[in-house]
Amino acid sequence: MPKFGVSNTGETGIAVTDNLIPRPRHGEGYSGEGTLKANEEWALCAPALGARGRVRLSHDGGRNYPRHLERELTVRLPLSPAAVYVYDTSGHTRLLAADFDISRAVRRGAQDPYAAVAADAADFAALVHACGGRGFGDISPNGGRHGYVLWAAPLPYREMRQIALALARRYPTLDPQPMLGSTDGVIRPPGSWHRSRGHQKLTTPLVHVRQVLANPCGPDVWSALIDALMPELEAIEAEQETPVSMAAAVWQMDEQHDRWLPRAGGPLPRLSPRLEEIAASGKFDQRDYASPSEARQAVVAGAVACGWQLADVSARLAGGDWSGMASFYARYKDDRTRAERLRADWNAIAWVTGREFGRDVHTRGRTHSGGEQGRARRASPHRRTRAPGHGRGDGTSADPPLEFRDESSREVPVGRT
């Protein structure tokens, strides 16, 4: 790997012949030492994490990474925020990237969004370590965090997507989007410039990062992770039931004479990440729902699919957990009218549920059933199976755990990752 140094103009970067190392456009006001470390972290991590040998740049401060700004991925740190591809051109990946987002913590009403993100990232690190795996993490200047777990052999998009959705169901601050796009899924790696005028900084010692890169996780770790996430995976599968299975279910009446649909395994703790986001923030993609009315009916449909009763939805509205959902009913004149409108939505659920399940809006994907692994798990839900094509490299207790926590005590401003 090329050595790092400082050019005659005082700028840091990779030392090559006649390299003047121009000043990064987002780096004014930062020390050469910080940029030097960012260059080192980028050169170590970005090529190892990126799937296609290509990188996407952002010229709007890191908000968007358009295709036309795609460039060759090299060990030299780009001059603007940059993100690497998660999946290769065949739709496979060797990377599980967990993106813990400050803005999601804010929308979920966390009193301390920074602490919420740190707690979720630490719990994810413990989960991977408990499964015998290893990984590393970084932190952005605004407090968002990434966790990286590498695998010994590529995994198909369908299976990795389900794992990402399961993790998003478990961790409220986790944004699964980097893992949900087989063609456009990207993640900003350690060292990259951030729109808040800093870098992604590793929170794991470099010596441990090198160990992780040299010793990716194997099939036993993957199987253990599936077993650990089985409640979430089964919940996702339950949401993806067909309209026929819903129609065949037996509706019950609660104490208020409102009907509800029991689940064999009991009610699920919360909705899918997509619907939870709508219920908490009131924001939705108009490509999915044409109006706030459609969006709120989708949330109600999800609640029915989770085996909830109308009283469960009313409690979340009254308790402030679903402020976004409450805003959908704010146009009605008083509490009584709003309650009547909610009950009308609930009673219309037979039509809404058939429509929503028919187009699979909850997770936009098929069930967790890829290859031999899926067939074995359908036969025995608690049996550990080996991921197709994985070689050796399963974790051992002697390996260091993921270290996501920032060792500094500085205050980090709240914002998006």
Short mmCIF file of C-alpha atoms in Angstrom, two decimals:
data_model
loop_
_atom_site.label_atom_id
_atom_site.label_comp_id
_atom_site.label_asym_id
_atom_site.label_seq_id
_atom_site.Cartn_x
_atom_site.Cartn_y
_atom_site.Cartn_z
CA MET A 1 0.00 0.00 0.00
CA PRO A 2 1.38 3.50 -0.79
CA LYS A 3 2.67 5.48 2.17
CA PHE A 4 0.98 8.62 3.37
CA GLY A 5 2.64 11.98 3.69
CA VAL A 6 2.41 15.74 3.34
CA SER A 7 3.13 17.46 0.03
CA ASN A 8 5.23 20.58 -0.47
CA THR A 9 2.05 22.65 -0.31
CA GLY A 10 1.25 21.27 3.15
CA GLU A 11 -1.64 19.02 2.09
CA THR A 12 -1.91 15.40 3.20
CA GLY A 13 -2.64 12.34 1.12
CA ILE A 14 -1.11 9.29 -0.55
CA ALA A 15 2.53 9.88 -1.39
CA VAL A 16 3.16 9.24 -5.08
CA THR A 17 5.54 10.81 -7.54
CA ASP A 18 4.68 14.43 -8.42
CA ASN A 19 1.44 14.34 -6.43
CA LEU A 20 0.58 17.84 -5.22
CA ILE A 21 -2.39 16.48 -3.22
CA PRO A 22 -4.95 19.27 -3.72
CA ARG A 23 -6.95 20.65 -0.83
CA PRO A 24 -10.27 18.76 -0.31
CA ARG A 25 -13.23 20.98 -1.13
CA HIS A 26 -15.04 20.09 2.10
CA GLY A 27 -11.99 20.07 4.32
CA GLU A 28 -11.13 23.71 4.99
CA GLY A 29 -10.43 24.34 8.63
CA TYR A 30 -9.40 20.76 9.46
CA SER A 31 -5.94 19.78 10.57
CA GLY A 32 -3.53 17.94 8.34
CA GLU A 33 -3.31 15.22 10.99
CA GLY A 34 -7.06 14.53 10.76
CA THR A 35 -6.96 14.38 6.98
CA LEU A 36 -3.91 12.14 7.12
CA LYS A 37 -5.77 9.66 9.33
CA ALA A 38 -8.85 9.84 7.08
CA ASN A 39 -6.69 8.99 4.06
CA GLU A 40 -5.25 5.99 5.88
CA GLU A 41 -8.67 4.70 6.94
CA TRP A 42 -10.10 5.16 3.44
CA ALA A 43 -7.19 3.34 1.79
CA LEU A 44 -7.52 0.42 4.22
CA CYS A 45 -11.32 0.06 4.24
CA ALA A 46 -12.91 1.41 1.06
CA PRO A 47 -11.35 -1.08 -1.41
CA ALA A 48 -12.11 -3.96 0.96
CA LEU A 49 -15.75 -2.96 1.49
CA GLY A 50 -16.66 -1.85 -2.02
CA ALA A 51 -18.23 -4.51 -4.26
CA ARG A 52 -17.54 -3.25 -7.78
CA GLY A 53 -14.28 -1.34 -7.70
CA ARG A 54 -16.36 1.80 -8.27
CA VAL A 55 -17.33 4.73 -6.05
CA ARG A 56 -20.10 7.32 -6.24
CA LEU A 57 -19.33 10.94 -5.38
CA SER A 58 -21.63 13.60 -3.99
CA HIS A 59 -21.48 17.23 -5.07
CA ASP A 60 -24.29 18.38 -2.80
CA GLY A 61 -22.53 17.72 0.47
CA GLY A 62 -23.44 14.04 0.80
CA ARG A 63 -27.20 14.18 0.35
CA ASN A 64 -27.20 12.34 -2.98
CA TYR A 65 -24.77 10.03 -4.78
CA PRO A 66 -25.96 10.04 -8.42
CA ARG A 67 -24.87 7.49 -10.99
CA HIS A 68 -23.30 10.08 -13.28
CA LEU A 69 -20.75 10.85 -10.55
CA GLU A 70 -19.49 7.28 -10.45
CA ARG A 71 -15.71 6.93 -10.59
CA GLU A 72 -13.05 4.22 -10.24
CA LEU A 73 -12.44 3.24 -6.62
CA THR A 74 -8.81 3.78 -5.63
CA VAL A 75 -6.88 4.07 -2.37
CA ARG A 76 -6.83 7.83 -2.72
CA LEU A 77 -9.46 9.65 -0.66
CA PRO A 78 -11.90 11.53 -2.96
CA LEU A 79 -12.20 15.27 -2.49
CA SER A 80 -15.93 15.13 -1.74
CA PRO A 81 -18.22 12.73 0.18
CA ALA A 82 -18.06 9.30 -1.44
CA ALA A 83 -19.89 5.99 -1.07
CA VAL A 84 -19.03 2.47 -2.24
CA TYR A 85 -21.38 -0.14 -3.67
CA VAL A 86 -22.68 -2.86 -1.36
CA TYR A 87 -23.67 -5.42 -4.04
CA ASP A 88 -21.75 -6.59 -7.09
CA THR A 89 -23.28 -6.62 -10.56
CA SER A 90 -24.72 -10.13 -9.99
CA GLY A 91 -26.61 -9.03 -6.88
CA HIS A 92 -24.31 -10.66 -4.30
CA THR A 93 -22.40 -9.13 -1.42
CA ARG A 94 -19.77 -9.99 1.17
CA LEU A 95 -20.74 -7.03 3.34
CA LEU A 96 -23.44 -6.51 5.94
CA ALA A 97 -23.50 -2.75 6.56
CA ALA A 98 -25.57 -1.50 9.50
CA ASP A 99 -26.39 2.21 9.23
CA PHE A 100 -27.51 3.71 12.56
CA ASP A 101 -29.06 7.06 11.76
CA ILE A 102 -29.44 10.09 14.05
CA SER A 103 -32.42 11.41 12.12
CA ARG A 104 -34.32 8.15 12.67
CA ALA A 105 -33.70 8.46 16.41
CA VAL A 106 -35.04 12.02 16.30
CA ARG A 107 -38.17 10.97 14.40
CA ARG A 108 -38.74 8.15 16.90
CA GLY A 109 -38.77 10.72 19.71
CA ALA A 110 -35.53 9.70 21.43
CA GLN A 111 -34.69 12.13 24.25
CA ASP A 112 -30.99 11.67 23.48
CA PRO A 113 -30.67 10.63 19.80
CA TYR A 114 -26.90 10.31 20.04
CA ALA A 115 -27.20 7.89 22.97
CA ALA A 116 -29.96 5.94 21.19
CA VAL A 117 -27.79 5.44 18.12
CA ALA A 118 -24.78 4.46 20.25
CA ALA A 119 -26.87 1.95 22.22
CA ASP A 120 -28.28 0.29 19.09
CA ALA A 121 -24.83 0.11 17.50
CA ALA A 122 -23.35 -1.41 20.65
CA ASP A 123 -26.14 -3.98 20.86
CA PHE A 124 -25.61 -4.91 17.21
CA ALA A 125 -21.90 -5.35 17.94
CA ALA A 126 -22.73 -7.63 20.86
CA LEU A 127 -25.14 -9.62 18.68
CA VAL A 128 -22.51 -10.28 16.01
CA HIS A 129 -19.93 -11.23 18.63
CA ALA A 130 -22.41 -13.57 20.36
CA CYS A 131 -22.86 -15.31 17.00
CA GLY A 132 -19.10 -15.91 16.84
CA GLY A 133 -18.52 -13.09 14.35
CA ARG A 134 -16.28 -10.08 14.09
CA GLY A 135 -16.59 -6.64 12.56
CA PHE A 136 -15.73 -2.99 13.02
CA GLY A 137 -17.44 0.38 13.15
CA ASP A 138 -17.14 4.08 12.45
CA ILE A 139 -18.84 7.30 13.49
CA SER A 140 -19.79 10.39 11.51
CA PRO A 141 -19.28 13.94 12.78
CA ASN A 142 -22.97 14.24 13.68
CA GLY A 143 -23.08 11.02 15.72
CA GLY A 144 -24.41 8.53 13.16
CA ARG A 145 -22.68 5.16 13.19
CA HIS A 146 -21.92 2.36 10.75
CA GLY A 147 -21.17 -1.27 11.56
CA TYR A 148 -19.40 -3.51 9.03
CA VAL A 149 -19.43 -7.32 8.98
CA LEU A 150 -17.60 -9.13 6.16
CA TRP A 151 -18.34 -12.66 4.93
CA ALA A 152 -16.02 -15.29 3.53
CA ALA A 153 -18.15 -15.87 0.43
CA PRO A 154 -20.79 -13.75 -1.34
CA LEU A 155 -24.40 -13.92 -0.17
CA PRO A 156 -27.42 -13.33 -2.44
CA TYR A 157 -29.38 -10.10 -2.28
CA ARG A 158 -32.62 -11.83 -1.29
CA GLU A 159 -31.17 -13.31 1.89
CA MET A 160 -29.12 -10.27 2.89
CA ARG A 161 -32.12 -8.04 2.32
CA GLN A 162 -34.22 -10.05 4.78
CA ILE A 163 -31.47 -9.88 7.39
CA ALA A 164 -31.30 -6.09 6.97
CA LEU A 165 -35.06 -5.79 7.41
CA ALA A 166 -34.92 -8.01 10.49
CA LEU A 167 -32.21 -5.82 12.01
CA ALA A 168 -34.26 -2.70 11.26
CA ARG A 169 -37.18 -4.27 13.09
CA ARG A 170 -34.98 -4.94 16.13
CA TYR A 171 -33.10 -1.61 16.17
CA PRO A 172 -35.26 1.53 15.80
CA THR A 173 -32.35 3.73 14.66
CA LEU A 174 -31.10 1.35 11.95
CA ASP A 175 -31.73 2.44 8.37
CA PRO A 176 -31.80 -0.67 6.14
CA GLN A 177 -31.71 1.28 2.86
CA PRO A 178 -28.01 0.62 2.00
CA MET A 179 -28.79 -3.12 1.97
CA LEU A 180 -32.12 -2.86 0.12
CA GLY A 181 -30.85 -1.76 -3.29
CA SER A 182 -29.18 -4.52 -5.30
CA THR A 183 -28.17 -2.03 -8.01
CA ASP A 184 -27.89 1.28 -6.17
CA GLY A 185 -27.22 0.35 -2.53
CA VAL A 186 -24.19 2.33 -1.29
CA ILE A 187 -22.52 3.10 2.03
CA ARG A 188 -20.07 5.84 2.99
CA PRO A 189 -16.94 4.02 4.30
CA PRO A 190 -14.43 5.09 6.95
CA GLY A 191 -12.36 8.11 5.97
CA SER A 192 -14.94 9.59 3.61
CA TRP A 193 -15.79 13.25 3.87
CA HIS A 194 -19.10 14.02 5.57
CA ARG A 195 -21.46 16.85 4.70
CA SER A 196 -20.95 18.38 8.15
CA ARG A 197 -17.33 19.12 7.16
CA GLY A 198 -15.63 16.20 8.86
CA HIS A 199 -14.77 12.56 8.17
CA GLN A 200 -16.18 9.14 8.94
CA LYS A 201 -13.85 8.03 11.75
CA LEU A 202 -13.13 4.45 12.79
CA THR A 203 -14.16 3.60 16.34
CA THR A 204 -12.34 0.28 16.15
CA PRO A 205 -8.52 0.16 16.49
CA LEU A 206 -6.73 -0.28 13.17
CA VAL A 207 -5.11 -3.51 14.33
CA HIS A 208 -8.57 -5.04 14.86
CA VAL A 209 -9.86 -3.72 11.54
CA ARG A 210 -7.00 -5.45 9.75
CA GLN A 211 -7.87 -8.70 11.55
CA VAL A 212 -11.50 -8.39 10.46
CA LEU A 213 -10.54 -7.74 6.84
CA ALA A 214 -8.15 -10.70 6.84
CA ASN A 215 -10.56 -13.08 8.60
CA PRO A 216 -14.15 -12.62 7.38
CA CYS A 217 -17.04 -14.46 8.99
CA GLY A 218 -17.99 -17.94 7.80
CA PRO A 219 -21.14 -20.07 7.53
CA ASP A 220 -21.49 -20.87 11.22
CA VAL A 221 -21.70 -17.16 12.03
CA TRP A 222 -24.31 -16.64 9.31
CA SER A 223 -26.43 -19.51 10.63
CA ALA A 224 -26.17 -18.25 14.19
CA LEU A 225 -27.21 -14.77 13.07
CA ILE A 226 -30.28 -16.20 11.32
CA ASP A 227 -31.21 -18.10 14.47
CA ALA A 228 -30.76 -14.97 16.62
CA LEU A 229 -32.99 -12.93 14.29
CA MET A 230 -35.60 -15.64 13.83
CA PRO A 231 -38.36 -13.75 15.71
CA GLU A 232 -37.90 -10.76 13.41
CA LEU A 233 -37.62 -12.91 10.28
CA GLU A 234 -40.82 -14.76 11.17
CA ALA A 235 -42.56 -11.44 11.78
CA ILE A 236 -41.54 -10.24 8.32
CA GLU A 237 -42.81 -13.47 6.78
CA ALA A 238 -46.10 -13.07 8.65
CA GLU A 239 -46.53 -9.62 7.12
CA GLN A 240 -45.97 -11.12 3.68
CA GLU A 241 -48.85 -13.57 3.94
CA THR A 242 -51.10 -13.71 0.87
CA PRO A 243 -54.63 -12.27 0.76
CA VAL A 244 -55.94 -15.85 0.55
CA SER A 245 -54.38 -16.80 3.90
CA MET A 246 -55.74 -13.61 5.47
CA ALA A 247 -59.20 -14.30 4.14
CA ALA A 248 -59.10 -17.81 5.59
CA ALA A 249 -58.20 -16.56 9.08
CA VAL A 250 -60.84 -16.36 11.81
CA TRP A 251 -61.75 -12.84 12.93
CA GLN A 252 -62.51 -12.33 16.65
CA MET A 253 -64.42 -9.64 18.57
CA ASP A 254 -62.78 -7.69 21.39
CA GLU A 255 -64.47 -6.27 24.51
CA GLN A 256 -65.55 -3.18 22.59
CA HIS A 257 -67.10 -5.35 19.85
CA ASP A 258 -64.43 -4.39 17.35
CA ARG A 259 -63.09 -7.25 15.29
CA TRP A 260 -59.44 -8.26 15.20
CA LEU A 261 -57.34 -11.03 13.67
CA PRO A 262 -55.37 -13.19 16.15
CA ARG A 263 -51.96 -14.58 15.14
CA ALA A 264 -51.00 -18.15 16.02
CA GLY A 265 -47.76 -17.02 17.62
CA GLY A 266 -49.26 -14.05 19.40
CA PRO A 267 -49.19 -10.34 18.45
CA LEU A 268 -46.00 -8.85 17.01
CA PRO A 269 -44.30 -6.08 19.04
CA ARG A 270 -44.26 -3.48 16.24
CA LEU A 271 -44.91 -2.84 12.58
CA SER A 272 -42.47 -3.15 9.73
CA PRO A 273 -39.79 -0.41 9.60
CA ARG A 274 -41.54 1.29 6.68
CA LEU A 275 -44.90 1.54 8.47
CA GLU A 276 -43.32 2.44 11.82
CA GLU A 277 -41.60 5.32 10.06
CA ILE A 278 -44.90 6.56 8.64
CA ALA A 279 -46.68 6.21 11.99
CA ALA A 280 -43.93 8.02 13.90
CA SER A 281 -43.13 10.83 11.46
CA GLY A 282 -46.16 11.16 9.20
CA LYS A 283 -43.82 11.14 6.20
CA PHE A 284 -44.41 8.74 3.31
CA ASP A 285 -43.32 8.14 -0.25
CA GLN A 286 -46.01 9.39 -2.62
CA ARG A 287 -44.98 6.70 -5.07
CA ASP A 288 -46.42 4.22 -2.56
CA TYR A 289 -49.38 6.20 -1.21
CA ALA A 290 -51.24 8.90 -3.08
CA SER A 291 -52.55 10.68 0.03
CA PRO A 292 -52.29 10.84 3.83
CA SER A 293 -55.53 8.85 3.93
CA GLU A 294 -53.93 5.96 2.03
CA ALA A 295 -50.85 6.10 4.23
CA ARG A 296 -52.83 5.93 7.46
CA GLN A 297 -54.93 3.03 6.13
CA ALA A 298 -51.70 1.16 5.32
CA VAL A 299 -50.60 1.62 8.94
CA VAL A 300 -53.96 0.31 10.17
CA ALA A 301 -53.65 -2.66 7.81
CA GLY A 302 -50.19 -3.40 9.21
CA ALA A 303 -51.56 -3.30 12.75
CA VAL A 304 -54.22 -5.87 11.84
CA ALA A 305 -51.57 -8.09 10.26
CA CYS A 306 -49.54 -7.90 13.48
CA GLY A 307 -52.44 -9.38 15.44
CA TRP A 308 -53.26 -6.13 17.26
CA GLN A 309 -56.61 -4.86 18.45
CA LEU A 310 -58.06 -1.42 17.81
CA ALA A 311 -57.28 -0.51 21.43
CA ASP A 312 -53.57 -1.09 20.75
CA VAL A 313 -53.60 1.47 17.95
CA SER A 314 -55.61 3.95 20.05
CA ALA A 315 -53.09 3.61 22.89
CA ARG A 316 -50.16 4.42 20.61
CA LEU A 317 -51.97 7.47 19.29
CA ALA A 318 -52.89 8.70 22.76
CA GLY A 319 -49.43 8.03 24.17
CA GLY A 320 -47.63 10.12 21.57
CA ASP A 321 -45.65 7.23 20.08
CA TRP A 322 -47.36 7.74 16.72
CA SER A 323 -47.41 11.50 16.35
CA GLY A 324 -47.24 11.15 12.56
CA MET A 325 -50.27 8.88 12.52
CA ALA A 326 -52.09 11.30 14.83
CA SER A 327 -51.45 14.12 12.36
CA PHE A 328 -53.41 12.19 9.73
CA TYR A 329 -56.51 12.51 11.92
CA ALA A 330 -55.87 16.10 13.07
CA ARG A 331 -58.23 17.56 10.48
CA TYR A 332 -61.23 16.06 12.31
CA LYS A 333 -62.83 18.52 14.74
CA ASP A 334 -62.54 16.73 18.11
CA ASP A 335 -61.32 13.56 19.86
CA ARG A 336 -64.67 11.84 19.48
CA THR A 337 -64.78 12.43 15.72
CA ARG A 338 -61.16 11.30 15.36
CA ALA A 339 -61.93 8.10 17.30
CA GLU A 340 -64.93 7.43 15.06
CA ARG A 341 -62.80 7.95 11.96
CA LEU A 342 -60.18 5.53 13.28
CA ARG A 343 -62.86 2.93 13.96
CA ALA A 344 -64.21 3.39 10.44
CA ASP A 345 -60.72 2.80 9.04
CA TRP A 346 -60.39 -0.29 11.20
CA ASN A 347 -63.74 -1.71 10.09
CA ALA A 348 -62.80 -1.18 6.45
CA ILE A 349 -59.68 -3.27 6.96
CA ALA A 350 -60.88 -6.27 4.96
CA TRP A 351 -60.52 -4.26 1.75
CA VAL A 352 -57.43 -2.39 2.86
CA THR A 353 -55.64 -5.54 4.00
CA GLY A 354 -56.29 -7.35 0.73
CA ARG A 355 -54.99 -4.39 -1.24
CA GLU A 356 -51.87 -3.83 0.84
CA PHE A 357 -50.87 -7.49 1.05
CA GLY A 358 -51.56 -7.90 -2.63
CA ARG A 359 -48.88 -5.39 -3.54
CA ASP A 360 -46.57 -6.29 -0.62
CA VAL A 361 -45.86 -2.76 0.57
CA HIS A 362 -44.67 -3.71 4.05
CA THR A 363 -41.22 -4.95 3.10
CA ARG A 364 -41.29 -5.09 -0.70
CA GLY A 365 -39.61 -8.47 -0.86
CA ARG A 366 -40.14 -12.20 -0.77
CA THR A 367 -39.87 -14.37 2.30
CA HIS A 368 -36.59 -15.56 3.74
CA SER A 369 -36.32 -18.77 1.73
CA GLY A 370 -33.22 -18.73 -0.45
CA GLY A 371 -31.72 -22.02 -1.66
CA GLU A 372 -30.88 -24.97 0.55
CA GLN A 373 -30.85 -22.74 3.59
CA GLY A 374 -34.49 -21.75 3.08
CA ARG A 375 -35.64 -25.33 2.45
CA ALA A 376 -33.90 -26.56 5.58
CA ARG A 377 -35.36 -23.78 7.69
CA ARG A 378 -38.88 -24.41 6.45
CA ALA A 379 -38.47 -28.03 7.51
CA SER A 380 -37.11 -27.07 10.96
CA PRO A 381 -37.27 -23.40 12.00
CA HIS A 382 -34.67 -23.83 14.75
CA ARG A 383 -32.10 -25.85 12.83
CA ARG A 384 -28.79 -24.20 12.01
CA THR A 385 -27.79 -24.50 8.40
CA ARG A 386 -24.70 -23.52 6.42
CA ALA A 387 -24.95 -20.66 3.99
CA PRO A 388 -24.50 -21.79 0.37
CA GLY A 389 -20.96 -21.46 -0.93
CA HIS A 390 -19.34 -20.28 2.31
CA GLY A 391 -15.82 -21.44 3.03
CA ARG A 392 -13.97 -21.47 6.33
CA GLY A 393 -13.54 -18.43 8.53
CA ASP A 394 -16.19 -18.85 11.22
CA GLY A 395 -15.66 -16.77 14.33
CA THR A 396 -14.10 -17.89 17.60
CA SER A 397 -14.30 -16.45 21.08
CA ALA A 398 -10.65 -15.38 20.85
CA ASP A 399 -11.46 -12.76 18.21
CA PRO A 400 -12.05 -9.17 19.34
CA PRO A 401 -15.66 -7.98 19.40
CA LEU A 402 -16.91 -5.14 17.28
CA GLU A 403 -15.98 -1.86 18.92
CA PHE A 404 -18.51 0.74 17.78
CA ARG A 405 -18.37 3.06 20.73
CA ASP A 406 -16.59 6.39 20.36
CA GLU A 407 -13.90 6.67 23.01
CA SER A 408 -14.02 10.47 23.00
CA SER A 409 -16.29 12.49 25.28
CA ARG A 410 -17.00 15.32 22.86
CA GLU A 411 -20.52 16.57 22.22
CA VAL A 412 -21.90 15.59 18.83
CA PRO A 413 -24.59 17.77 17.18
CA VAL A 414 -27.85 16.11 16.19
CA GLY A 415 -28.50 15.66 12.48
CA ARG A 416 -28.63 13.11 9.70
CA THR A 417 -25.83 10.63 9.03
#
